[in-house]
Short mmCIF file of C-alpha atoms in Angstrom, two decimals:
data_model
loop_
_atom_site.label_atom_id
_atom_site.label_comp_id
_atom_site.label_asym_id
_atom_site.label_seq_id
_atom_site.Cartn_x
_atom_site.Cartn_y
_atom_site.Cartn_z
CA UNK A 1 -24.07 -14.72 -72.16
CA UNK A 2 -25.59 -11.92 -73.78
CA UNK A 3 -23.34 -9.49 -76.32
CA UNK A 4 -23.51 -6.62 -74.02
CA UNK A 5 -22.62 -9.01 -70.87
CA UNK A 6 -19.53 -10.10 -73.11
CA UNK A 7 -19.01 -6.65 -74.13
CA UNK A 8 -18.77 -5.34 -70.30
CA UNK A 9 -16.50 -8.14 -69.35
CA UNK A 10 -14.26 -7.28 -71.97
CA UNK A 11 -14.04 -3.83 -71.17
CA UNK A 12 -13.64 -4.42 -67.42
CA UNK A 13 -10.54 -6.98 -68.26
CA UNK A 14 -8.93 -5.09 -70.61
CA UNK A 15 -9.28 -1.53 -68.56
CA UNK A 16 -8.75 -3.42 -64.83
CA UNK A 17 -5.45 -1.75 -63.70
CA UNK A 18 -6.55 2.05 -64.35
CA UNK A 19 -10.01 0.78 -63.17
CA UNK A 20 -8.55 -0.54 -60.02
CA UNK A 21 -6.78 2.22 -59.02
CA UNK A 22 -9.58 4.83 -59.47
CA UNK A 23 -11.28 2.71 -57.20
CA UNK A 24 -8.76 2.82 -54.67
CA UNK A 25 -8.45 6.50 -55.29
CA UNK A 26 -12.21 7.13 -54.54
CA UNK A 27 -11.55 4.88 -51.41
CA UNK A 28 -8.83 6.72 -50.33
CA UNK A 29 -10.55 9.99 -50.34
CA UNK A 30 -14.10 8.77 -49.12
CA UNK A 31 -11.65 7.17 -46.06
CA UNK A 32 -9.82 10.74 -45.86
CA UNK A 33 -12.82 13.05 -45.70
CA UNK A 34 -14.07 10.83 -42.77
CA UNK A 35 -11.22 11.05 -40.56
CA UNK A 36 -10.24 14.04 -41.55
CA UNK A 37 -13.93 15.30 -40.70
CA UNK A 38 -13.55 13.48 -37.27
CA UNK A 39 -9.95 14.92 -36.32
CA UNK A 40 -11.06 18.47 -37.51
CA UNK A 41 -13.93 18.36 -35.03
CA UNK A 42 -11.78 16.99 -32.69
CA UNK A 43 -9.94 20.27 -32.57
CA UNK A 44 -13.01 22.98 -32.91
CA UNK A 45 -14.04 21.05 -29.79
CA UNK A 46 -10.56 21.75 -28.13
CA UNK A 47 -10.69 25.39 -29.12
CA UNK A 48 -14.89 25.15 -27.38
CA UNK A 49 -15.87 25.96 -31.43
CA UNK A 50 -19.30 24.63 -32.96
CA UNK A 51 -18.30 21.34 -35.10
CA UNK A 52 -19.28 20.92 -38.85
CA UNK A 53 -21.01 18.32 -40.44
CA UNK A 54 -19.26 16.28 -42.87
CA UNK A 55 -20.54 18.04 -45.62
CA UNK A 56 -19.60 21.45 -44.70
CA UNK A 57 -15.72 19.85 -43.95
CA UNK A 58 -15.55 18.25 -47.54
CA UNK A 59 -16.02 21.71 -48.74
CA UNK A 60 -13.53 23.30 -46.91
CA UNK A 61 -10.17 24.88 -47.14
CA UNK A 62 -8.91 22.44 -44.68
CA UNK A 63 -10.20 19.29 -46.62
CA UNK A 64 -9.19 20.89 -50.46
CA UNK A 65 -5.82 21.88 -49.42
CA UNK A 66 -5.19 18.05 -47.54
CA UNK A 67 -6.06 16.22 -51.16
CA UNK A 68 -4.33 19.32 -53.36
CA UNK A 69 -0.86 18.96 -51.64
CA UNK A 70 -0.67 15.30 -52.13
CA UNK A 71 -2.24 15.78 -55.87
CA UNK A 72 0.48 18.44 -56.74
CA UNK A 73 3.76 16.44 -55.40
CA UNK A 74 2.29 13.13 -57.00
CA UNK A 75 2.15 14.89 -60.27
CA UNK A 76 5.59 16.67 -59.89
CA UNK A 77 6.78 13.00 -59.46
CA UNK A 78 5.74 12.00 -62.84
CA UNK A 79 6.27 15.25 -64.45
CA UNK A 80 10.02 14.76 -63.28
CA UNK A 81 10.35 11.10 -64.22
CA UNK A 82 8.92 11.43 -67.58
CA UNK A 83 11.44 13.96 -68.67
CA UNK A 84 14.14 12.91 -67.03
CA UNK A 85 14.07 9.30 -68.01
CA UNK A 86 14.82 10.98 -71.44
CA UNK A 87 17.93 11.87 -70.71
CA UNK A 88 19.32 10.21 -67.83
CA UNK A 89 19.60 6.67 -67.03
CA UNK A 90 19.71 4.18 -64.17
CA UNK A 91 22.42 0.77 -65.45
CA UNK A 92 20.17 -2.15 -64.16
CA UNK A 93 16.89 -1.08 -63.68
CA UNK A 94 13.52 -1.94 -66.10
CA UNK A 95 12.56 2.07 -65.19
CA UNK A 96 15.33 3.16 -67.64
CA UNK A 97 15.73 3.17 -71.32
CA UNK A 98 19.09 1.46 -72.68
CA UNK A 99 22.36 3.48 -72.14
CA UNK A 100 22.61 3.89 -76.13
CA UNK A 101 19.06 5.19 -76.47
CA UNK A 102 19.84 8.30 -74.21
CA UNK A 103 17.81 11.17 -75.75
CA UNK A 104 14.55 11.64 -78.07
CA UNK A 105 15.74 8.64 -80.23
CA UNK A 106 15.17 9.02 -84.06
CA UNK A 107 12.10 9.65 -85.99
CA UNK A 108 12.41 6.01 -87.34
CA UNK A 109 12.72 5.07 -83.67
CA UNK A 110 9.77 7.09 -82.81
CA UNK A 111 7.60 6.04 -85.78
CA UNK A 112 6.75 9.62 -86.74
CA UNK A 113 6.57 11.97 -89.16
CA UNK A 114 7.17 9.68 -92.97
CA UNK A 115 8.07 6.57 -90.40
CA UNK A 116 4.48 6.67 -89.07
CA UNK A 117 2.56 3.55 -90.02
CA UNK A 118 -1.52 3.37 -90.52
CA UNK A 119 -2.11 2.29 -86.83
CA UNK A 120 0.11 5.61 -85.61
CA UNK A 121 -1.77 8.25 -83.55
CA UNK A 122 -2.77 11.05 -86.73
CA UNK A 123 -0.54 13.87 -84.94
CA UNK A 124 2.33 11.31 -84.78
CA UNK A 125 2.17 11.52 -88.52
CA UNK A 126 1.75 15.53 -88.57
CA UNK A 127 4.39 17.58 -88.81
CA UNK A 128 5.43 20.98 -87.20
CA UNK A 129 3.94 22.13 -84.45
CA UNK A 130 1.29 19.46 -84.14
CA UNK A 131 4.04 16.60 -83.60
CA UNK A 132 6.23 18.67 -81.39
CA UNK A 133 3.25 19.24 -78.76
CA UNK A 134 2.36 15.69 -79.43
CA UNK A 135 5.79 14.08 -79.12
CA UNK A 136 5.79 15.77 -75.21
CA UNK A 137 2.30 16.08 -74.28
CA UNK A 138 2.32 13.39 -71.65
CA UNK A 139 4.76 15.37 -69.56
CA UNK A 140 3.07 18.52 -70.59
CA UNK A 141 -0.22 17.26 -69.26
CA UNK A 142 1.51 15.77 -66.11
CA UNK A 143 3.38 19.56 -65.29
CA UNK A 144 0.05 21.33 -66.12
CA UNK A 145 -1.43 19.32 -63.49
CA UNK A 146 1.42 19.40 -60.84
CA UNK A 147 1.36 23.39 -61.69
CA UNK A 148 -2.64 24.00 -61.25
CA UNK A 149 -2.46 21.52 -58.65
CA UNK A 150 0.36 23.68 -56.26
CA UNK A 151 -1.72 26.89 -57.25
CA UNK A 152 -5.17 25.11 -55.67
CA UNK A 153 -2.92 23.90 -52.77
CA UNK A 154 -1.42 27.33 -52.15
CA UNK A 155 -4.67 29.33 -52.56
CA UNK A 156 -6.65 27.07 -50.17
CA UNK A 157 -3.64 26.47 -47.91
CA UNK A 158 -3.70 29.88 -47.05
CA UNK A 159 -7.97 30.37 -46.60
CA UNK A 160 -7.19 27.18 -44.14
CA UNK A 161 -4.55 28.83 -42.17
CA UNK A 162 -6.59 32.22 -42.30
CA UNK A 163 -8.91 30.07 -40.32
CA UNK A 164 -7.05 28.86 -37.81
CA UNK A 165 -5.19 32.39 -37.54
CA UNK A 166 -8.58 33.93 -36.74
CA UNK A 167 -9.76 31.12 -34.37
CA UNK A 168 -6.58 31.72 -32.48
CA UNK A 169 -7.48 35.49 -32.40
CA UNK A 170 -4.27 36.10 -34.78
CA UNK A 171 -3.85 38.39 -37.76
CA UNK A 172 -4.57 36.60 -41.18
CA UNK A 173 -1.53 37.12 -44.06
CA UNK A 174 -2.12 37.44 -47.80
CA UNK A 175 -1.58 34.87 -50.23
CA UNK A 176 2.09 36.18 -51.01
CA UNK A 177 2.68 36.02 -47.54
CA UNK A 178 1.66 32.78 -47.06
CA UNK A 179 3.45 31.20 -50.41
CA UNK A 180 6.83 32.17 -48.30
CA UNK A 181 5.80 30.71 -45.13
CA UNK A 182 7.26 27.95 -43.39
CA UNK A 183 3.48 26.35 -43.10
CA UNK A 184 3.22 26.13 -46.98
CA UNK A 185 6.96 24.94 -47.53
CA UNK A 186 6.78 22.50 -44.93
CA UNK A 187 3.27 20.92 -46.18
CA UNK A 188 5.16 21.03 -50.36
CA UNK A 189 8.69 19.52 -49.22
CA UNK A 190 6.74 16.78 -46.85
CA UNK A 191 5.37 15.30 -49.92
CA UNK A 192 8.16 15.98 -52.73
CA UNK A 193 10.41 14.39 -50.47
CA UNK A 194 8.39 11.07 -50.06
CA UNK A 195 7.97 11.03 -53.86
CA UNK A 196 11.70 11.57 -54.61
CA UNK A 197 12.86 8.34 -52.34
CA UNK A 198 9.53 6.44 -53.92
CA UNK A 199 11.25 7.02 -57.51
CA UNK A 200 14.44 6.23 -56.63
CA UNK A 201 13.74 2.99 -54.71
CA UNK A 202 12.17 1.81 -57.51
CA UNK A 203 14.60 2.79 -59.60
CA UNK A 204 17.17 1.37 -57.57
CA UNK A 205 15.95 -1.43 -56.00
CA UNK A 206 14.39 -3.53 -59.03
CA UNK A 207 17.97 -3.80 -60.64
CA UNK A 208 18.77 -6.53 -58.00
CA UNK A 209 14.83 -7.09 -56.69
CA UNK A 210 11.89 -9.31 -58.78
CA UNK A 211 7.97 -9.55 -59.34
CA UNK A 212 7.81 -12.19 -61.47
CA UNK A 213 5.02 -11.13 -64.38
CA UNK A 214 5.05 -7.41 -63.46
CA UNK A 215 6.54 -5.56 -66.49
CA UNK A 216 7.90 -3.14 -63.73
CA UNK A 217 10.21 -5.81 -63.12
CA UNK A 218 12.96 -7.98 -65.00
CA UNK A 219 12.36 -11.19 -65.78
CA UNK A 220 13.44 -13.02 -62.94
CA UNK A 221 16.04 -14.94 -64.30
CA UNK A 222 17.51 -11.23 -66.26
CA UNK A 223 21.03 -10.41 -65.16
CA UNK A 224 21.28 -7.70 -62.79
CA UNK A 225 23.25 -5.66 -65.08
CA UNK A 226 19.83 -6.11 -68.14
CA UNK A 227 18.22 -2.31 -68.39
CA UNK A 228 15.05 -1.21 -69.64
CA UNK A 229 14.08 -4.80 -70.20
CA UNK A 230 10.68 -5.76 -68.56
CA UNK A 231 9.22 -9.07 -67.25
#
């Protein structure tokens, strides 16, 4: 096997799980621009309206705002959890931290600042601002994302239902109006409330539930009452 065969393998094994699930991801949507393309066209041919190609439907309000409200709740879900888990925790479950490490923990705990080591991230080591943006950026990133995310579903939530306003010979709102309408509330809390039992479930259920080898899990033989401890 040549170097660059070995080198491929190696990247593949060591990068399979985020690997896998952006392949599922492109799946997913590939899958959900075809039936949504088919159900669309289902419905101009209800109202007697010309149908679209799939083309013109993957670059339409009506496709963007199907794949923006699931983006924005699944990124409020881990913008939530990532904070929250600092703070609060769950007796039991391998998706909390230990009772008596509620909170940001120490800097020796953390390995920052003078407790950094050579192999620590450089802004770990940093002081000031630097390692206070650093210390939160993963939920920073995830709430950026839920919050641009909401914005794309709201702004081409309301050029879809402009569209179907106008097919139904109905006046179109603005985007104020429509960010206080029952159509954009009832597409947000759908989701959010999905994700909220999801993370609780979890939470919940793998204090008394196993996967042997998953590290979401306990080890199997763990006592029910073990937290934060993985398998």
């Amino acid at each position: 096997m040549s170097p660059m065969s070995r080198s491929v393998r190696k990247f593949l094994w060591e990068n399979g799980l985020g690997l896998a699930f952006l392949t599922l991801f492109v799946l997913a949507v590939i899958g959900q621009a075809f039936a949504g393309h088919a159900d669309f066209n289902n419905q101009l041919a209800a109202d007697d309206l010309q149908q679209v190609t799939l083309g013109e439907y993957m670059t339409s309000s009506d496709f963007a705002v199907d794949v923006m409200e699931n983006w924005q709740s699944e990124y409020l879900q881990f913008f939530l959890y990532v904070f929250l888990t600092v703070w609060l925790v769950q007796r039991g479950s391998p998706e909390s931290k230990n009772p008596d490490k509620v909170g940001v923990e120490s800097d020796e705990e953390q390995r920052v600042g003078r407790h950094a080591d050579s192999a620590s991230p450089r802004w770990a080591a940093a002081g000031g601002l630097r390692l206070k943006l650093y210390a939160s950026s993963l939920g920073y990133v995830m709430g950026a994302v839920f919050v641009l995310s909401w914005l794309a579903q709201s702004i081409t939530g309301v050029a879809a239902y402009n569209e179907e306003q106008l097919r139904q010979l109905q006046a179109p709102m603005s985007w104020p109006e429509y960010i206080l309408s029952a159509d954009f509330w009832s597409r947000t809390l759908q989701n959010w409330q999905s994700e909220f039992l999801a993370i609780a479930s979890m939470a919940i259920l793998s204090i008394y539930l196993r996967q042997r080898g998953s590290p979401e899990s306990k080890p199997v033989g763990a006592a029910h009452t073990s937290t934060g401890v993985a398998g």
